[in-house]
PDB file of C-alpha atoms in Angstrom:
ATOM      1  CA  MET A1012     -12.453 -33.678  -7.132  1.00 52.00           C
ATOM      2  CA  GLY A1013     -13.454 -31.498  -4.523  1.00 55.00           C
ATOM      3  CA  LYS A1014     -14.869 -27.972  -5.344  1.00 61.00           C
ATOM      4  CA  GLU A1015     -12.582 -24.838  -4.483  1.00 60.00           C
ATOM      5  CA  LYS A1016     -13.566 -21.914  -3.136  1.00 65.00           C
ATOM      6  CA  PRO A1017     -13.049 -19.076  -5.015  1.00 69.00           C
ATOM      7  CA  GLY A1018     -10.914 -15.552  -3.987  1.00 70.00           C
ATOM      8  CA  LYS A1019      -7.092 -15.721  -3.758  1.00 70.00           C
ATOM      9  CA  ARG A1020      -4.752 -18.037  -2.163  1.00 79.00           C
ATOM     10  CA  THR A1021      -1.903 -17.004   0.314  1.00 83.00           C
ATOM     11  CA  ASP A1022       0.978 -18.118   2.126  1.00 89.00           C
ATOM     12  CA  ASP A1023       0.032 -15.441   4.768  1.00 87.00           C
ATOM     13  CA  PRO A1024      -3.459 -15.519   5.314  1.00 89.00           C
ATOM     14  CA  LYS A1025      -5.002 -12.585   7.279  1.00 89.00           C
ATOM     15  CA  ILE A1026      -7.134 -14.096   9.850  1.00 92.00           C
ATOM     16  CA  PHE A1027      -7.058 -11.629  12.565  1.00 94.00           C
ATOM     17  CA  GLN A1028      -8.678  -8.227  12.688  1.00 95.00           C
ATOM     18  CA  THR A1029      -8.477  -5.048  14.469  1.00 95.00           C
ATOM     19  CA  ARG A1030     -10.229  -1.795  15.330  1.00 96.00           C
ATOM     20  CA  ILE A1031      -8.647   1.410  15.747  1.00 96.00           C
ATOM     21  CA  ARG A1032      -9.723   4.890  16.888  1.00 98.00           C
ATOM     22  CA  MET A1033      -8.189   7.268  14.432  1.00 98.00           C
ATOM     23  CA  SER A1034      -7.972  11.370  14.655  1.00 98.00           C
ATOM     24  CA  GLU A1035      -8.971  13.322  11.292  1.00 98.00           C
ATOM     25  CA  GLU A1036      -5.731  14.354  11.055  1.00 98.00           C
ATOM     26  CA  ASP A1037      -4.401  10.482  10.887  1.00 98.00           C
ATOM     27  CA  LEU A1038      -7.182   9.370   8.681  1.00 98.00           C
ATOM     28  CA  MET A1039      -6.093  11.952   6.294  1.00 98.00           C
ATOM     29  CA  TYR A1040      -2.713  10.962   6.556  1.00 98.00           C
ATOM     30  CA  LEU A1041      -3.392   7.377   6.041  1.00 98.00           C
ATOM     31  CA  GLU A1042      -5.954   8.279   3.345  1.00 98.00           C
ATOM     32  CA  TYR A1043      -2.816  10.339   1.446  1.00 98.00           C
ATOM     33  CA  CYS A1044      -0.453   7.371   1.636  1.00 98.00           C
ATOM     34  CA  VAL A1045      -3.434   4.887  -0.058  1.00 98.00           C
ATOM     35  CA  GLU A1046      -3.908   7.586  -2.948  1.00 98.00           C
ATOM     36  CA  ARG A1047      -0.191   8.086  -3.320  1.00 98.00           C
ATOM     37  CA  THR A1048       0.740   4.777  -3.283  1.00 98.00           C
ATOM     38  CA  GLY A1049      -2.294   2.612  -4.666  1.00 98.00           C
ATOM     39  CA  LYS A1050      -2.310  -0.072  -1.590  1.00 98.00           C
ATOM     40  CA  SER A1051      -4.787  -0.430   0.773  1.00 97.00           C
ATOM     41  CA  LYS A1052      -5.335   1.212   4.240  1.00 97.00           C
ATOM     42  CA  ALA A1053      -4.890  -2.546   5.205  1.00 96.00           C
ATOM     43  CA  ASP A1054      -1.584  -2.354   3.637  1.00 97.00           C
ATOM     44  CA  ILE A1055      -0.534   0.886   4.537  1.00 98.00           C
ATOM     45  CA  ILE A1056      -1.135  -0.081   8.532  1.00 97.00           C
ATOM     46  CA  ARG A1057       0.467  -3.318   8.385  1.00 97.00           C
ATOM     47  CA  GLU A1058       3.890  -1.611   6.558  1.00 98.00           C
ATOM     48  CA  GLY A1059       4.030   0.954   9.204  1.00 98.00           C
ATOM     49  CA  VAL A1060       3.542  -1.498  12.406  1.00 97.00           C
ATOM     50  CA  ARG A1061       6.344  -3.357  10.840  1.00 98.00           C
ATOM     51  CA  LYS A1062       8.587  -0.517  10.573  1.00 98.00           C
ATOM     52  CA  VAL A1063       7.972   0.547  13.478  1.00 98.00           C
ATOM     53  CA  TYR A1064       8.880  -2.987  15.039  1.00 98.00           C
ATOM     54  CA  TYR A1065      11.810  -3.129  12.551  1.00 98.00           C
ATOM     55  CA  GLU A1066      13.092   0.239  14.131  1.00 98.00           C
ATOM     56  CA  LEU A1067      12.706  -1.010  17.519  1.00 98.00           C
ATOM     57  CA  LYS A1068      14.078  -4.395  16.943  1.00 97.00           C
ATOM     58  CA  GLU A1069      17.380  -2.462  15.863  1.00 97.00           C
ATOM     59  CA  LYS A1070      17.678  -0.413  18.939  1.00 95.00           C
ATOM     60  CA  GLU A1071      18.373  -4.031  21.421  1.00 95.00           C
TER      61      GLU A1071
END
């Protein structure tokens, strides 16, 4: 039997990375969302992308 690597197993691996520049105000909004929801910054950003995506798809 082979050894498994430690860590989470997922059906949706996050293999891509991106960097963004944010204003101080945008960072403040992001940190507020993190504090209020307990979610990670990455999760909040992914939710925002999906929200905009579905809003645009509805208009098509």
